[in-house]
Amino acid sequence: MPPARPSRKKNTALIVVLSILAVLLAALVALALVLPRLVAAKVDEAATKRALTIKFGGIGLPIGVATLHDVTIRPAASDRLQLDALRVDAVLDGLSPSAIRVPTAKVTLKGSIEEVLAAVADVREADAKVPAAERLPLDVLAGTLAWSDVAGDGSSLDFGTLKLSQRPTDGTLEATLGKGKLSLDALTLAPLDVKVKRTSKAKAGAALDVTGALAADDGSATFTVHRDDDGDTLALALDGLPLAKIGAGQASGVDLRKSILDGKASGARTAEGAIRSEGKITLGDAKLPPIKAGSFTFQIGGEIVTKWKGSPKKGAAGVLHLDEASVSIKVAGRTMVITIGGEISLGPKGEGPFAVHLTWALPKIDCSSVVSSAGGGAVAAAVTGQVSAKGTLDGDPTRPAKLKLDKTIDVGCSIDVLKALPPLPAGLPKLPGFP
């Protein structure tokens, strides 16, 4: 009997199955080639729509996730702000992203507050025009932040920890920054912790809340800032903060190693730019650099108390006029009061340009209370007369090194020659008029 021949139907079924597998394989190969291009095109489109530049080294497409590797994001028109991440994951719903997750990120900023705000102005404006459906939840699970030149050349603000969460449907963005350090010309403040929460809803408008703390073992400083469509409020509380414990030292002749800060301050700005502020801050045991005038050297230090009360300057939005302001300095139990006047500008929206124009004046005081040395080696007790001083302070307060201090010292001091002479040796008869 001849062998049975394979059924034509079975052969046909096998061919159909193989054809289907070939088509599926071709489709998978096509998707593997096309999907990364589609993802790259979508990323580029989303970045352009938000005035951003996004660069990345590669794309991974595990099931349900699109992953970008070696990612750099910055404003298209500026390099003052940049985010770097080893990977960025986009959770997919079909071929469309539904959420963004960044396991770890490094955020870098450069320049003053007003320069950084100007750098992201286009991004903020473009983002406001993005449709609600394209606003995705975002989580940065961990990271760092480094801000150079934040308050002038050489200054810096660094945070060792960063977490961020954005929920567009709720209109919220929250960030937690920890292990912070602010480094200025003569002062380093650490550890600094900050929390930021921004809420933006169509009916309620936008609101921003910032809280921060600077803590030492036996003292602290806390601050809160609130901003909404009606303006801003600020509150600062200082409770026995030892400056040495938070990094303050000695620089440019100013010695703060034994100083302790106490006091409170508050401020408010309306939507129209009307600013009010008042406060009282005490700096204990401060030592300022000596001042030389002619043959006399003046030394000022001790407890310094700063008080002020300011109101809006008429016709100048964003400018605070000092109604009452003074700096009291206690030296050897005596108090010297320096009167302060002038204006402080924060800009109509509280975002700059920042500037101060202050006048100060020290009324006449006894030379003997502040003279540490005089020509010929005379001691302060031998100095008579009075001294006064006045001057101005101008510049950007966010750039301490750039502030310009002008002073005029009216020295009416003289040396009592008889008091300056050494006493006669013991046992010798005293001469009339000699010590």
PDB file of N, CA and C in Angstrom, residues 354-425:
ATOM      1  N   PHE A 354      16.337  94.336  42.428  1.00  0.00           N
ATOM      2  CA  PHE A 354      16.509  94.616  43.844  1.00  0.00           C
ATOM      3  C   PHE A 354      17.560  95.716  44.016  1.00  0.00           C
ATOM      4  N   ALA A 355      17.252  96.667  44.893  1.00  0.00           N
ATOM      5  CA  ALA A 355      18.190  97.778  45.104  1.00  0.00           C
ATOM      6  C   ALA A 355      17.923  98.435  46.451  1.00  0.00           C
ATOM      7  N   VAL A 356      18.976  98.979  47.054  1.00  0.00           N
ATOM      8  CA  VAL A 356      18.835  99.766  48.278  1.00  0.00           C
ATOM      9  C   VAL A 356      19.516 101.114  48.069  1.00  0.00           C
ATOM     10  N   HIS A 357      18.901 102.142  48.617  1.00  0.00           N
ATOM     11  CA  HIS A 357      19.529 103.462  48.702  1.00  0.00           C
ATOM     12  C   HIS A 357      19.253 103.963  50.115  1.00  0.00           C
ATOM     13  N   LEU A 358      20.252 103.825  50.974  1.00  0.00           N
ATOM     14  CA  LEU A 358      20.082 104.157  52.389  1.00  0.00           C
ATOM     15  C   LEU A 358      21.028 105.277  52.792  1.00  0.00           C
ATOM     16  N   THR A 359      20.561 106.102  53.705  1.00  0.00           N
ATOM     17  CA  THR A 359      21.412 107.107  54.344  1.00  0.00           C
ATOM     18  C   THR A 359      21.526 106.746  55.821  1.00  0.00           C
ATOM     19  N   TRP A 360      22.659 107.054  56.414  1.00  0.00           N
ATOM     20  CA  TRP A 360      22.845 106.758  57.835  1.00  0.00           C
ATOM     21  C   TRP A 360      23.633 107.888  58.491  1.00  0.00           C
ATOM     22  N   ALA A 361      23.373 108.067  59.778  1.00  0.00           N
ATOM     23  CA  ALA A 361      24.049 109.155  60.496  1.00  0.00           C
ATOM     24  C   ALA A 361      24.242 108.768  61.956  1.00  0.00           C
ATOM     25  N   LEU A 362      25.447 108.983  62.437  1.00  0.00           N
ATOM     26  CA  LEU A 362      25.776 108.772  63.851  1.00  0.00           C
ATOM     27  C   LEU A 362      25.964 110.135  64.505  1.00  0.00           C
ATOM     28  N   PRO A 363      25.069 110.504  65.442  1.00  0.00           N
ATOM     29  CA  PRO A 363      25.233 111.801  66.124  1.00  0.00           C
ATOM     30  C   PRO A 363      26.542 111.850  66.904  1.00  0.00           C
ATOM     31  N   LYS A 364      26.895 113.043  67.368  1.00  0.00           N
ATOM     32  CA  LYS A 364      28.153 113.200  68.093  1.00  0.00           C
ATOM     33  C   LYS A 364      28.188 112.351  69.362  1.00  0.00           C
ATOM     34  N   ILE A 365      29.277 111.633  69.521  1.00  0.00           N
ATOM     35  CA  ILE A 365      29.495 110.828  70.730  1.00  0.00           C
ATOM     36  C   ILE A 365      30.908 111.098  71.231  1.00  0.00           C
ATOM     37  N   ASP A 366      31.161 110.767  72.482  1.00  0.00           N
ATOM     38  CA  ASP A 366      32.480 110.995  73.071  1.00  0.00           C
ATOM     39  C   ASP A 366      33.524 110.110  72.385  1.00  0.00           C
ATOM     40  N   CYS A 367      34.621 110.718  72.003  1.00  0.00           N
ATOM     41  CA  CYS A 367      35.692 109.966  71.346  1.00  0.00           C
ATOM     42  C   CYS A 367      36.204 108.831  72.234  1.00  0.00           C
ATOM     43  N   SER A 368      36.256 109.065  73.534  1.00  0.00           N
ATOM     44  CA  SER A 368      36.820 108.077  74.446  1.00  0.00           C
ATOM     45  C   SER A 368      36.047 106.765  74.451  1.00  0.00           C
ATOM     46  N   SER A 369      34.754 106.794  73.984  1.00  0.00           N
ATOM     47  CA  SER A 369      33.946 105.572  74.018  1.00  0.00           C
ATOM     48  C   SER A 369      34.228 104.641  72.845  1.00  0.00           C
ATOM     49  N   VAL A 370      34.851 105.186  71.783  1.00  0.00           N
ATOM     50  CA  VAL A 370      35.075 104.344  70.608  1.00  0.00           C
ATOM     51  C   VAL A 370      36.520 104.326  70.118  1.00  0.00           C
ATOM     52  N   VAL A 371      37.376 105.214  70.627  1.00  0.00           N
ATOM     53  CA  VAL A 371      38.765 105.224  70.186  1.00  0.00           C
ATOM     54  C   VAL A 371      39.522 104.078  70.843  1.00  0.00           C
ATOM     55  N   SER A 372      40.100 103.214  70.009  1.00  0.00           N
ATOM     56  CA  SER A 372      40.893 102.108  70.557  1.00  0.00           C
ATOM     57  C   SER A 372      42.369 102.459  70.610  1.00  0.00           C
ATOM     58  N   SER A 373      42.803 103.368  69.735  1.00  0.00           N
ATOM     59  CA  SER A 373      44.191 103.822  69.795  1.00  0.00           C
ATOM     60  C   SER A 373      44.286 105.189  69.132  1.00  0.00           C
ATOM     61  N   ALA A 374      45.307 105.932  69.489  1.00  0.00           N
ATOM     62  CA  ALA A 374      45.509 107.268  68.934  1.00  0.00           C
ATOM     63  C   ALA A 374      46.982 107.455  68.646  1.00  0.00           C
ATOM     64  N   GLY A 375      47.277 108.481  67.845  1.00  0.00           N
ATOM     65  CA  GLY A 375      48.659 108.758  67.505  1.00  0.00           C
ATOM     66  C   GLY A 375      49.530 108.916  68.737  1.00  0.00           C
ATOM     67  N   GLY A 376      50.752 108.375  68.651  1.00  0.00           N
ATOM     68  CA  GLY A 376      51.671 108.474  69.780  1.00  0.00           C
ATOM     69  C   GLY A 376      51.433 107.407  70.826  1.00  0.00           C
ATOM     70  N   GLY A 377      50.503 106.474  70.552  1.00  0.00           N
ATOM     71  CA  GLY A 377      50.257 105.381  71.492  1.00  0.00           C
ATOM     72  C   GLY A 377      49.407 105.768  72.668  1.00  0.00           C
ATOM     73  N   ALA A 378      48.711 106.909  72.606  1.00  0.00           N
ATOM     74  CA  ALA A 378      47.873 107.333  73.723  1.00  0.00           C
ATOM     75  C   ALA A 378      46.707 106.380  73.900  1.00  0.00           C
ATOM     76  N   VAL A 379      46.320 106.166  75.150  1.00  0.00           N
ATOM     77  CA  VAL A 379      45.191 105.294  75.449  1.00  0.00           C
ATOM     78  C   VAL A 379      43.903 106.083  75.311  1.00  0.00           C
ATOM     79  N   ALA A 380      42.757 105.347  75.213  1.00  0.00           N
ATOM     80  CA  ALA A 380      41.469 105.992  75.004  1.00  0.00           C
ATOM     81  C   ALA A 380      41.136 106.973  76.124  1.00  0.00           C
ATOM     82  N   ALA A 381      41.553 106.668  77.345  1.00  0.00           N
ATOM     83  CA  ALA A 381      41.231 107.536  78.481  1.00  0.00           C
ATOM     84  C   ALA A 381      41.844 108.923  78.331  1.00  0.00           C
ATOM     85  N   ALA A 382      42.868 109.038  77.489  1.00  0.00           N
ATOM     86  CA  ALA A 382      43.527 110.333  77.304  1.00  0.00           C
ATOM     87  C   ALA A 382      42.927 111.127  76.156  1.00  0.00           C
ATOM     88  N   VAL A 383      41.909 110.565  75.499  1.00  0.00           N
ATOM     89  CA  VAL A 383      41.302 111.218  74.339  1.00  0.00           C
ATOM     90  C   VAL A 383      40.057 111.972  74.771  1.00  0.00           C
ATOM     91  N   THR A 384      39.946 113.210  74.329  1.00  0.00           N
ATOM     92  CA  THR A 384      38.769 114.031  74.636  1.00  0.00           C
ATOM     93  C   THR A 384      38.105 114.474  73.335  1.00  0.00           C
ATOM     94  N   GLY A 385      36.966 115.126  73.466  1.00  0.00           N
ATOM     95  CA  GLY A 385      36.263 115.616  72.289  1.00  0.00           C
ATOM     96  C   GLY A 385      35.185 114.649  71.815  1.00  0.00           C
ATOM     97  N   GLN A 386      34.589 114.967  70.656  1.00  0.00           N
ATOM     98  CA  GLN A 386      33.504 114.159  70.128  1.00  0.00           C
ATOM     99  C   GLN A 386      33.726 113.848  68.646  1.00  0.00           C
ATOM    100  N   VAL A 387      33.083 112.772  68.206  1.00  0.00           N
ATOM    101  CA  VAL A 387      33.189 112.344  66.823  1.00  0.00           C
ATOM    102  C   VAL A 387      31.779 112.043  66.308  1.00  0.00           C
ATOM    103  N   SER A 388      31.530 112.299  65.022  1.00  0.00           N
ATOM    104  CA  SER A 388      30.262 111.966  64.386  1.00  0.00           C
ATOM    105  C   SER A 388      30.555 111.424  62.995  1.00  0.00           C
ATOM    106  N   ALA A 389      29.549 110.776  62.402  1.00  0.00           N
ATOM    107  CA  ALA A 389      29.756 110.199  61.077  1.00  0.00           C
ATOM    108  C   ALA A 389      28.429 110.126  60.338  1.00  0.00           C
ATOM    109  N   LYS A 390      28.499 110.080  59.014  1.00  0.00           N
ATOM    110  CA  LYS A 390      27.324 109.908  58.181  1.00  0.00           C
ATOM    111  C   LYS A 390      27.759 109.287  56.860  1.00  0.00           C
ATOM    112  N   GLY A 391      26.787 108.785  56.112  1.00  0.00           N
ATOM    113  CA  GLY A 391      27.151 108.184  54.843  1.00  0.00           C
ATOM    114  C   GLY A 391      25.958 107.600  54.125  1.00  0.00           C
ATOM    115  N   THR A 392      26.230 106.829  53.063  1.00  0.00           N
ATOM    116  CA  THR A 392      25.193 106.201  52.254  1.00  0.00           C
ATOM    117  C   THR A 392      25.578 104.758  51.957  1.00  0.00           C
ATOM    118  N   LEU A 393      24.560 103.966  51.625  1.00  0.00           N
ATOM    119  CA  LEU A 393      24.767 102.578  51.218  1.00  0.00           C
ATOM    120  C   LEU A 393      23.898 102.344  49.992  1.00  0.00           C
ATOM    121  N   ASP A 394      24.513 101.950  48.874  1.00  0.00           N
ATOM    122  CA  ASP A 394      23.787 101.775  47.613  1.00  0.00           C
ATOM    123  C   ASP A 394      24.179 100.464  46.949  1.00  0.00           C
ATOM    124  N   GLY A 395      23.218  99.891  46.206  1.00  0.00           N
ATOM    125  CA  GLY A 395      23.524  98.707  45.421  1.00  0.00           C
ATOM    126  C   GLY A 395      22.460  97.637  45.518  1.00  0.00           C
ATOM    127  N   ASP A 396      22.807  96.469  45.007  1.00  0.00           N
ATOM    128  CA  ASP A 396      21.921  95.307  44.993  1.00  0.00           C
ATOM    129  C   ASP A 396      22.159  94.480  46.251  1.00  0.00           C
ATOM    130  N   PRO A 397      21.170  94.359  47.147  1.00  0.00           N
ATOM    131  CA  PRO A 397      21.390  93.620  48.394  1.00  0.00           C
ATOM    132  C   PRO A 397      21.617  92.133  48.192  1.00  0.00           C
ATOM    133  N   THR A 398      21.241  91.589  47.022  1.00  0.00           N
ATOM    134  CA  THR A 398      21.503  90.182  46.750  1.00  0.00           C
ATOM    135  C   THR A 398      22.956  89.957  46.313  1.00  0.00           C
ATOM    136  N   ARG A 399      23.698  91.053  46.152  1.00  0.00           N
ATOM    137  CA  ARG A 399      25.126  90.971  45.810  1.00  0.00           C
ATOM    138  C   ARG A 399      25.925  91.794  46.828  1.00  0.00           C
ATOM    139  N   PRO A 400      26.096  91.267  48.038  1.00  0.00           N
ATOM    140  CA  PRO A 400      26.749  92.025  49.116  1.00  0.00           C
ATOM    141  C   PRO A 400      28.107  92.600  48.721  1.00  0.00           C
ATOM    142  N   ALA A 401      28.865  91.860  47.924  1.00  0.00           N
ATOM    143  CA  ALA A 401      30.202  92.329  47.559  1.00  0.00           C
ATOM    144  C   ALA A 401      30.148  93.565  46.660  1.00  0.00           C
ATOM    145  N   LYS A 402      29.002  93.802  46.021  1.00  0.00           N
ATOM    146  CA  LYS A 402      28.869  94.930  45.102  1.00  0.00           C
ATOM    147  C   LYS A 402      28.295  96.175  45.777  1.00  0.00           C
ATOM    148  N   LEU A 403      27.854  96.070  47.033  1.00  0.00           N
ATOM    149  CA  LEU A 403      27.292  97.231  47.722  1.00  0.00           C
ATOM    150  C   LEU A 403      28.357  98.315  47.894  1.00  0.00           C
ATOM    151  N   LYS A 404      27.962  99.566  47.704  1.00  0.00           N
ATOM    152  CA  LYS A 404      28.888 100.684  47.813  1.00  0.00           C
ATOM    153  C   LYS A 404      28.593 101.480  49.075  1.00  0.00           C
ATOM    154  N   LEU A 405      29.568 101.554  49.955  1.00  0.00           N
ATOM    155  CA  LEU A 405      29.430 102.286  51.209  1.00  0.00           C
ATOM    156  C   LEU A 405      30.285 103.549  51.157  1.00  0.00           C
ATOM    157  N   ASP A 406      29.620 104.675  51.319  1.00  0.00           N
ATOM    158  CA  ASP A 406      30.330 105.957  51.414  1.00  0.00           C
ATOM    159  C   ASP A 406      30.165 106.494  52.830  1.00  0.00           C
ATOM    160  N   LYS A 407      31.258 107.059  53.388  1.00  0.00           N
ATOM    161  CA  LYS A 407      31.176 107.573  54.764  1.00  0.00           C
ATOM    162  C   LYS A 407      32.000 108.840  54.899  1.00  0.00           C
ATOM    163  N   THR A 408      31.520 109.686  55.783  1.00  0.00           N
ATOM    164  CA  THR A 408      32.229 110.910  56.153  1.00  0.00           C
ATOM    165  C   THR A 408      32.308 110.953  57.667  1.00  0.00           C
ATOM    166  N   ILE A 409      33.511 111.046  58.202  1.00  0.00           N
ATOM    167  CA  ILE A 409      33.705 111.050  59.654  1.00  0.00           C
ATOM    168  C   ILE A 409      34.218 112.420  60.090  1.00  0.00           C
ATOM    169  N   ASP A 410      33.482 113.048  60.992  1.00  0.00           N
ATOM    170  CA  ASP A 410      33.870 114.349  61.534  1.00  0.00           C
ATOM    171  C   ASP A 410      34.565 114.105  62.875  1.00  0.00           C
ATOM    172  N   VAL A 411      35.873 114.191  62.867  1.00  0.00           N
ATOM    173  CA  VAL A 411      36.664 113.867  64.056  1.00  0.00           C
ATOM    174  C   VAL A 411      36.982 115.149  64.822  1.00  0.00           C
ATOM    175  N   GLY A 412      36.383 115.254  66.002  1.00  0.00           N
ATOM    176  CA  GLY A 412      36.700 116.383  66.883  1.00  0.00           C
ATOM    177  C   GLY A 412      37.456 115.906  68.097  1.00  0.00           C
ATOM    178  N   CYS A 413      38.268 114.892  67.909  1.00  0.00           N
ATOM    179  CA  CYS A 413      39.001 114.283  69.017  1.00  0.00           C
ATOM    180  C   CYS A 413      40.352 114.978  69.214  1.00  0.00           C
ATOM    181  N   SER A 414      40.803 114.975  70.457  1.00  0.00           N
ATOM    182  CA  SER A 414      42.135 115.492  70.781  1.00  0.00           C
ATOM    183  C   SER A 414      42.699 114.680  71.945  1.00  0.00           C
ATOM    184  N   ILE A 415      43.993 114.803  72.130  1.00  0.00           N
ATOM    185  CA  ILE A 415      44.656 114.032  73.177  1.00  0.00           C
ATOM    186  C   ILE A 415      45.026 114.956  74.331  1.00  0.00           C
ATOM    187  N   ASP A 416      44.583 114.599  75.513  1.00  0.00           N
ATOM    188  CA  ASP A 416      44.957 115.326  76.723  1.00  0.00           C
ATOM    189  C   ASP A 416      46.390 114.912  77.065  1.00  0.00           C
ATOM    190  N   VAL A 417      47.325 115.800  76.778  1.00  0.00           N
ATOM    191  CA  VAL A 417      48.749 115.457  76.936  1.00  0.00           C
ATOM    192  C   VAL A 417      49.061 115.021  78.354  1.00  0.00           C
ATOM    193  N   LEU A 418      48.515 115.716  79.335  1.00  0.00           N
ATOM    194  CA  LEU A 418      48.820 115.382  80.719  1.00  0.00           C
ATOM    195  C   LEU A 418      48.340 113.969  81.063  1.00  0.00           C
ATOM    196  N   LYS A 419      47.118 113.600  80.563  1.00  0.00           N
ATOM    197  CA  LYS A 419      46.615 112.263  80.853  1.00  0.00           C
ATOM    198  C   LYS A 419      47.392 111.201  80.088  1.00  0.00           C
ATOM    199  N   ALA A 420      47.977 111.620  78.977  1.00  0.00           N
ATOM    200  CA  ALA A 420      48.706 110.649  78.178  1.00  0.00           C
ATOM    201  C   ALA A 420      50.072 110.316  78.750  1.00  0.00           C
ATOM    202  N   LEU A 421      50.596 111.214  79.608  1.00  0.00           N
ATOM    203  CA  LEU A 421      51.909 110.948  80.204  1.00  0.00           C
ATOM    204  C   LEU A 421      51.817 109.808  81.215  1.00  0.00           C
ATOM    205  N   PRO A 422      52.862 109.005  81.303  1.00  0.00           N
ATOM    206  CA  PRO A 422      52.850 107.914  82.293  1.00  0.00           C
ATOM    207  C   PRO A 422      52.953 108.491  83.698  1.00  0.00           C
ATOM    208  N   PRO A 423      52.431 107.783  84.706  1.00  0.00           N
ATOM    209  CA  PRO A 423      52.513 108.259  86.087  1.00  0.00           C
ATOM    210  C   PRO A 423      53.947 108.254  86.580  1.00  0.00           C
ATOM    211  N   LEU A 424      54.224 109.140  87.535  1.00  0.00           N
ATOM    212  CA  LEU A 424      55.573 109.187  88.109  1.00  0.00           C
ATOM    213  C   LEU A 424      55.846 107.911  88.910  1.00  0.00           C
ATOM    214  N   PRO A 425      57.103 107.502  88.964  1.00  0.00           N
ATOM    215  CA  PRO A 425      57.436 106.313  89.756  1.00  0.00           C
ATOM    216  C   PRO A 425      56.978 106.473  91.204  1.00  0.00           C
TER     217      PRO A 425
END
